[in-house]
Every structure is written in C-alpha cells, then in structure tokens.
Amino acid sequence: MEAEDILNELKDMFNEKNISKNDLMIILKKYARTISTYDLMIASALMREDGKYIQPQYREKYLEIYIKHFIMRMKEIIDNENNMNEPIDLQKLDESFHLLERTFKEEIIGDAKNDKIALIYVITSLYTTFILEEPIHPVGSEFPGNLKVTKEKNTYYCPVKDNQKDNPNAICHLCLAEQTPISRSEERFSRNAETD
C-alpha cells in the first residue's frame, strides 16, 4: 500500500450517497497506521527546518502548535474510538480533492520519502476539517502582527484566510474557518494606508 493510495479510497467514497464520519475514520486510521515513528521524526525535523525562517518571536509557538496539531495527531486518530454516525459534507470533500492531490505532487518531487509527510498533512487536514470540524490551524495559532485564530460562539475565524484566496495550492481552501472581520479601527487604518 502506497501513501498516495488514500486518494483512490477517497474517490471510491464519492460513489456513495451518504458517508459518515465513521466511514472516513476507517480510511484515516488505516493510513495513519502506516506512519512510523521514523516518519514522524522526519516530519518534525522538516517542520523545525522550515520554522527557522519564521520571526523568532513566533517560532516556538509555531513549532509547538504544528508539531502537536499536525504531526502528533496520528496517535489521536488511531486511538479515536468515538462512534460518529453524522454525515460528512461530500460536496466540500469533493471540491477540496484537487488540494489533496496537489499535496502529494508537491511533496514527492525530488524525494520519494516525502510521500509520508504529504500523507500526514492530508490525514490531519481531513481529520481536523471533517471529523473534528475545526480549523486546520488550531485556535490560538498566532500570525505576525499578534493576529490569532479565534472562536466566537460557533464560528472559527482566521486572520489570514483571505490572504490565501488567490493561492490555488493553499490548504486554507479546505479549512472551515472564516476570515476574521476587520474592526472599524483596522478598516480606517487600512484605508489610510492605501491612500498614502
């Protein structure tokens, strides 16, 4: 079984009329079990390498959140024994399928070992979005400018979601968070900056 085979199993799901969270979890668990401790160590090391380009005041928070909520989610997925009969949004899954395919294409280039990193990313994105129904960047994720992913009532907000709308590769298109509304003072500041 190859890491990219998860895409074929997901495609097969599209032929069904009703798919529950349990049905998706069967696939996610199957592929999460193929991720070894070594794969997790490589993914963690690569995240740390990418993290060196982040401003120092955000770097440790970034690494803590990404390693916990992306890399270490594999154990959480395997251990999840909840019975979830709720249907998943097949239309949204189908619409995001090209993002999942692209993740494998981008990660495999030049290094076949990266297929497991792409698999971790795909599994985590699907689990977070369709099973937990949470944003891909967890609440509290911080971005430059002291901006954070938040939850107000039953809605998640991300301060940078709209920044990715023109990036067809951004996994943000899969994420259920909405763009953080601009406050009036931020709106005035933004307008003033545009006219300067």
PDB file of C-alpha atoms in Angstrom, residues 24-195:
ATOM      1  CA  LEU A  24     -13.947   8.396   6.753  1.00  0.00           C
ATOM      2  CA  MET A  25     -12.269   7.394  10.029  1.00  0.00           C
ATOM      3  CA  ILE A  26     -11.779   3.836   8.764  1.00  0.00           C
ATOM      4  CA  ILE A  27      -9.664   5.205   5.906  1.00  0.00           C
ATOM      5  CA  LEU A  28      -7.819   7.746   8.048  1.00  0.00           C
ATOM      6  CA  LYS A  29      -6.922   5.135  10.678  1.00  0.00           C
ATOM      7  CA  LYS A  30      -5.752   2.666   8.040  1.00  0.00           C
ATOM      8  CA  TYR A  31      -3.284   5.165   6.613  1.00  0.00           C
ATOM      9  CA  ALA A  32      -2.303   6.680   9.972  1.00  0.00           C
ATOM     10  CA  ARG A  33      -1.109   3.214  10.980  1.00  0.00           C
ATOM     11  CA  THR A  34       1.365   3.281   8.065  1.00  0.00           C
ATOM     12  CA  ILE A  35       3.129   6.311   9.565  1.00  0.00           C
ATOM     13  CA  SER A  36       6.151   5.123  11.539  1.00  0.00           C
ATOM     14  CA  THR A  37       7.934   6.821  14.414  1.00  0.00           C
ATOM     15  CA  TYR A  38      10.740   7.477  11.946  1.00  0.00           C
ATOM     16  CA  ASP A  39       8.285   9.224   9.578  1.00  0.00           C
ATOM     17  CA  LEU A  40       7.083  11.415  12.455  1.00  0.00           C
ATOM     18  CA  MET A  41      10.672  12.287  13.368  1.00  0.00           C
ATOM     19  CA  ILE A  42      11.451  13.270   9.766  1.00  0.00           C
ATOM     20  CA  ALA A  43       8.290  15.383   9.543  1.00  0.00           C
ATOM     21  CA  SER A  44       9.110  17.062  12.849  1.00  0.00           C
ATOM     22  CA  ALA A  45      12.686  17.788  11.713  1.00  0.00           C
ATOM     23  CA  LEU A  46      11.420  19.284   8.444  1.00  0.00           C
ATOM     24  CA  MET A  47       8.959  21.497  10.323  1.00  0.00           C
ATOM     25  CA  ARG A  48      11.789  22.673  12.564  1.00  0.00           C
ATOM     26  CA  GLU A  49      13.869  23.410   9.464  1.00  0.00           C
ATOM     27  CA  ASP A  50      11.000  25.404   7.915  1.00  0.00           C
ATOM     28  CA  GLY A  51      10.490  27.144  11.251  1.00  0.00           C
ATOM     29  CA  LYS A  52      13.915  28.756  11.111  1.00  0.00           C
ATOM     30  CA  TYR A  53      12.521  31.247   8.592  1.00  0.00           C
ATOM     31  CA  ILE A  54       9.791  32.404  10.962  1.00  0.00           C
ATOM     32  CA  GLN A  55      10.331  35.524  13.032  1.00  0.00           C
ATOM     33  CA  PRO A  56      11.930  34.487  16.337  1.00  0.00           C
ATOM     34  CA  GLN A  57       9.045  35.741  18.495  1.00  0.00           C
ATOM     35  CA  TYR A  58       6.633  33.363  16.691  1.00  0.00           C
ATOM     36  CA  ARG A  59       8.956  30.413  16.043  1.00  0.00           C
ATOM     37  CA  GLU A  60       8.483  28.374  19.250  1.00  0.00           C
ATOM     38  CA  LYS A  61       4.697  28.856  19.263  1.00  0.00           C
ATOM     39  CA  TYR A  62       4.610  27.830  15.604  1.00  0.00           C
ATOM     40  CA  LEU A  63       6.621  24.682  16.253  1.00  0.00           C
ATOM     41  CA  GLU A  64       4.615  23.732  19.331  1.00  0.00           C
ATOM     42  CA  ILE A  65       1.287  24.106  17.546  1.00  0.00           C
ATOM     43  CA  TYR A  66       2.336  22.442  14.295  1.00  0.00           C
ATOM     44  CA  ILE A  67       4.085  19.509  15.864  1.00  0.00           C
ATOM     45  CA  LYS A  68       1.223  18.910  18.305  1.00  0.00           C
ATOM     46  CA  HIS A  69      -1.664  19.501  15.913  1.00  0.00           C
ATOM     47  CA  PHE A  70      -0.201  18.111  12.691  1.00  0.00           C
ATOM     48  CA  ILE A  71       2.465  15.553  13.477  1.00  0.00           C
ATOM     49  CA  MET A  72       1.197  14.118  16.748  1.00  0.00           C
ATOM     50  CA  ARG A  73      -2.401  13.830  15.534  1.00  0.00           C
ATOM     51  CA  MET A  74      -1.594  10.405  14.075  1.00  0.00           C
ATOM     52  CA  LYS A  75      -1.804   8.783  17.532  1.00  0.00           C
ATOM     53  CA  GLU A  76      -5.010  10.685  18.305  1.00  0.00           C
ATOM     54  CA  ILE A  77      -6.554   9.399  15.070  1.00  0.00           C
ATOM     55  CA  ILE A  78      -5.526   5.797  15.686  1.00  0.00           C
ATOM     56  CA  ASP A  79      -6.832   5.928  19.276  1.00  0.00           C
ATOM     57  CA  ASN A  80     -10.128   7.635  18.377  1.00  0.00           C
ATOM     58  CA  GLU A  81     -12.872   5.075  19.097  1.00  0.00           C
ATOM     59  CA  ASN A  82     -15.787   7.513  19.072  1.00  0.00           C
ATOM     60  CA  ASN A  83     -18.899   6.394  17.231  1.00  0.00           C
ATOM     61  CA  MET A  84     -19.664   9.181  14.758  1.00  0.00           C
ATOM     62  CA  ASN A  85     -22.637   8.488  12.527  1.00  0.00           C
ATOM     63  CA  GLU A  86     -23.002  12.097  11.394  1.00  0.00           C
ATOM     64  CA  PRO A  87     -22.687  12.513   7.621  1.00  0.00           C
ATOM     65  CA  ILE A  88     -19.729  14.357   6.190  1.00  0.00           C
ATOM     66  CA  ASP A  89     -20.081  17.058   3.572  1.00  0.00           C
ATOM     67  CA  LEU A  90     -19.208  15.082   0.431  1.00  0.00           C
ATOM     68  CA  GLN A  91     -19.524  18.136  -1.779  1.00  0.00           C
ATOM     69  CA  LYS A  92     -16.900  20.012   0.244  1.00  0.00           C
ATOM     70  CA  LEU A  93     -14.651  16.953   0.269  1.00  0.00           C
ATOM     71  CA  ASP A  94     -15.041  16.563  -3.483  1.00  0.00           C
ATOM     72  CA  GLU A  95     -14.329  20.279  -4.041  1.00  0.00           C
ATOM     73  CA  SER A  96     -11.140  20.045  -1.992  1.00  0.00           C
ATOM     74  CA  PHE A  97      -9.905  16.852  -3.622  1.00  0.00           C
ATOM     75  CA  HIS A  98      -7.555  18.668  -6.012  1.00  0.00           C
ATOM     76  CA  LEU A  99      -5.804  20.209  -2.964  1.00  0.00           C
ATOM     77  CA  LEU A 100      -5.178  16.757  -1.536  1.00  0.00           C
ATOM     78  CA  GLU A 101      -3.813  15.515  -4.873  1.00  0.00           C
ATOM     79  CA  ARG A 102      -1.587  18.555  -5.199  1.00  0.00           C
ATOM     80  CA  THR A 103      -0.162  17.948  -1.713  1.00  0.00           C
ATOM     81  CA  PHE A 104       1.228  14.604  -2.872  1.00  0.00           C
ATOM     82  CA  LYS A 105       2.588  16.024  -6.122  1.00  0.00           C
ATOM     83  CA  GLU A 106       4.429  18.823  -4.333  1.00  0.00           C
ATOM     84  CA  GLU A 107       5.889  16.729  -1.523  1.00  0.00           C
ATOM     85  CA  ILE A 108       7.113  13.839  -3.676  1.00  0.00           C
ATOM     86  CA  ILE A 109       9.209  15.919  -6.082  1.00  0.00           C
ATOM     87  CA  GLY A 110      12.866  15.033  -5.711  1.00  0.00           C
ATOM     88  CA  ASP A 111      12.461  12.911  -2.575  1.00  0.00           C
ATOM     89  CA  ALA A 112      10.250   9.844  -2.518  1.00  0.00           C
ATOM     90  CA  LYS A 113      10.423   9.780   1.299  1.00  0.00           C
ATOM     91  CA  ASN A 114       8.299  12.904   1.443  1.00  0.00           C
ATOM     92  CA  ASP A 115       5.203  10.921   0.447  1.00  0.00           C
ATOM     93  CA  LYS A 116       4.696  10.120   4.145  1.00  0.00           C
ATOM     94  CA  ILE A 117       4.893  13.809   5.014  1.00  0.00           C
ATOM     95  CA  ALA A 118       2.237  14.524   2.409  1.00  0.00           C
ATOM     96  CA  LEU A 119       0.169  11.674   3.868  1.00  0.00           C
ATOM     97  CA  ILE A 120       0.457  13.140   7.377  1.00  0.00           C
ATOM     98  CA  TYR A 121      -0.670  16.504   6.019  1.00  0.00           C
ATOM     99  CA  VAL A 122      -3.627  15.009   4.128  1.00  0.00           C
ATOM    100  CA  ILE A 123      -4.772  12.813   7.028  1.00  0.00           C
ATOM    101  CA  THR A 124      -4.511  15.681   9.506  1.00  0.00           C
ATOM    102  CA  SER A 125      -6.356  18.107   7.226  1.00  0.00           C
ATOM    103  CA  LEU A 126      -9.203  15.654   6.631  1.00  0.00           C
ATOM    104  CA  TYR A 127      -9.444  14.668  10.294  1.00  0.00           C
ATOM    105  CA  THR A 128      -9.451  18.256  11.518  1.00  0.00           C
ATOM    106  CA  THR A 129     -11.927  19.529   8.933  1.00  0.00           C
ATOM    107  CA  PHE A 130     -14.386  16.665   8.534  1.00  0.00           C
ATOM    108  CA  ILE A 131     -14.168  14.744  11.816  1.00  0.00           C
ATOM    109  CA  LEU A 132     -13.398  17.397  14.433  1.00  0.00           C
ATOM    110  CA  GLU A 133     -14.994  20.202  12.393  1.00  0.00           C
ATOM    111  CA  GLU A 134     -12.244  22.575  13.496  1.00  0.00           C
ATOM    112  CA  PRO A 135      -9.972  24.896  11.536  1.00  0.00           C
ATOM    113  CA  ILE A 136      -6.743  23.448  10.193  1.00  0.00           C
ATOM    114  CA  HIS A 137      -4.742  25.996  12.205  1.00  0.00           C
ATOM    115  CA  PRO A 138      -5.974  25.436  15.769  1.00  0.00           C
ATOM    116  CA  VAL A 139      -7.468  28.189  17.901  1.00  0.00           C
ATOM    117  CA  GLY A 140      -4.619  30.247  19.293  1.00  0.00           C
ATOM    118  CA  SER A 141      -2.374  29.841  16.234  1.00  0.00           C
ATOM    119  CA  GLU A 142      -0.529  33.119  16.015  1.00  0.00           C
ATOM    120  CA  PHE A 143       0.456  35.050  12.922  1.00  0.00           C
ATOM    121  CA  PRO A 144       2.682  38.123  12.548  1.00  0.00           C
ATOM    122  CA  GLY A 145       1.017  41.242  13.912  1.00  0.00           C
ATOM    123  CA  ASN A 146      -0.257  39.427  17.025  1.00  0.00           C
ATOM    124  CA  LEU A 147      -3.138  38.012  14.996  1.00  0.00           C
ATOM    125  CA  LYS A 148      -4.635  34.701  16.111  1.00  0.00           C
ATOM    126  CA  VAL A 149      -7.136  32.084  15.045  1.00  0.00           C
ATOM    127  CA  THR A 150     -10.145  32.528  17.324  1.00  0.00           C
ATOM    128  CA  LYS A 151     -13.547  31.013  18.046  1.00  0.00           C
ATOM    129  CA  GLU A 152     -16.557  33.177  18.743  1.00  0.00           C
ATOM    130  CA  LYS A 153     -19.785  31.374  19.544  1.00  0.00           C
ATOM    131  CA  ASN A 154     -19.772  28.527  16.984  1.00  0.00           C
ATOM    132  CA  THR A 155     -17.665  30.236  14.325  1.00  0.00           C
ATOM    133  CA  TYR A 156     -13.916  29.992  13.819  1.00  0.00           C
ATOM    134  CA  TYR A 157     -12.041  32.997  12.479  1.00  0.00           C
ATOM    135  CA  CYS A 158      -8.628  33.135  10.827  1.00  0.00           C
ATOM    136  CA  PRO A 159      -6.880  36.492  10.317  1.00  0.00           C
ATOM    137  CA  VAL A 160      -5.027  35.371   7.184  1.00  0.00           C
ATOM    138  CA  LYS A 161      -7.576  33.242   5.320  1.00  0.00           C
ATOM    139  CA  ASP A 162      -8.262  35.866   2.651  1.00  0.00           C
ATOM    140  CA  ASN A 163      -4.508  36.233   2.058  1.00  0.00           C
ATOM    141  CA  GLN A 164      -4.562  32.758   0.525  1.00  0.00           C
ATOM    142  CA  LYS A 165      -7.637  33.070  -1.693  1.00  0.00           C
ATOM    143  CA  ASP A 166      -5.517  33.607  -4.823  1.00  0.00           C
ATOM    144  CA  ASN A 167      -3.186  30.716  -3.964  1.00  0.00           C
ATOM    145  CA  PRO A 168      -4.697  27.581  -5.554  1.00  0.00           C
ATOM    146  CA  ASN A 169      -2.303  25.380  -3.546  1.00  0.00           C
ATOM    147  CA  ALA A 170      -3.322  26.712  -0.127  1.00  0.00           C
ATOM    148  CA  ILE A 171      -4.952  24.155   2.135  1.00  0.00           C
ATOM    149  CA  CYS A 172      -6.858  27.153   3.525  1.00  0.00           C
ATOM    150  CA  HIS A 173      -9.485  26.453   0.858  1.00  0.00           C
ATOM    151  CA  LEU A 174     -10.325  23.253   2.739  1.00  0.00           C
ATOM    152  CA  CYS A 175     -10.406  24.966   6.137  1.00  0.00           C
ATOM    153  CA  LEU A 176     -13.791  25.818   7.610  1.00  0.00           C
ATOM    154  CA  ALA A 177     -12.588  28.987   9.375  1.00  0.00           C
ATOM    155  CA  GLU A 178     -13.880  32.298   8.097  1.00  0.00           C
ATOM    156  CA  GLN A 179     -11.813  35.426   7.572  1.00  0.00           C
ATOM    157  CA  THR A 180     -11.558  37.434  10.781  1.00  0.00           C
ATOM    158  CA  PRO A 181     -13.757  40.510  10.326  1.00  0.00           C
ATOM    159  CA  ILE A 182     -11.897  43.798  10.134  1.00  0.00           C
ATOM    160  CA  SER A 183     -12.752  46.092  13.035  1.00  0.00           C
ATOM    161  CA  ARG A 184     -13.622  49.692  12.277  1.00  0.00           C
ATOM    162  CA  SER A 185     -10.281  50.984  13.533  1.00  0.00           C
ATOM    163  CA  GLU A 186      -8.393  48.400  11.415  1.00  0.00           C
ATOM    164  CA  GLU A 187     -10.564  49.323   8.425  1.00  0.00           C
ATOM    165  CA  ARG A 188      -9.720  53.037   8.842  1.00  0.00           C
ATOM    166  CA  PHE A 189      -6.028  52.179   9.212  1.00  0.00           C
ATOM    167  CA  SER A 190      -6.210  50.010   6.082  1.00  0.00           C
ATOM    168  CA  ARG A 191      -7.911  52.790   4.076  1.00  0.00           C
ATOM    169  CA  ASN A 192      -5.383  55.364   5.270  1.00  0.00           C
ATOM    170  CA  ALA A 193      -2.502  53.065   4.301  1.00  0.00           C
ATOM    171  CA  GLU A 194      -3.985  52.617   0.812  1.00  0.00           C
ATOM    172  CA  THR A 195      -4.260  56.380   0.239  1.00  0.00           C
TER     173      THR A 195
END
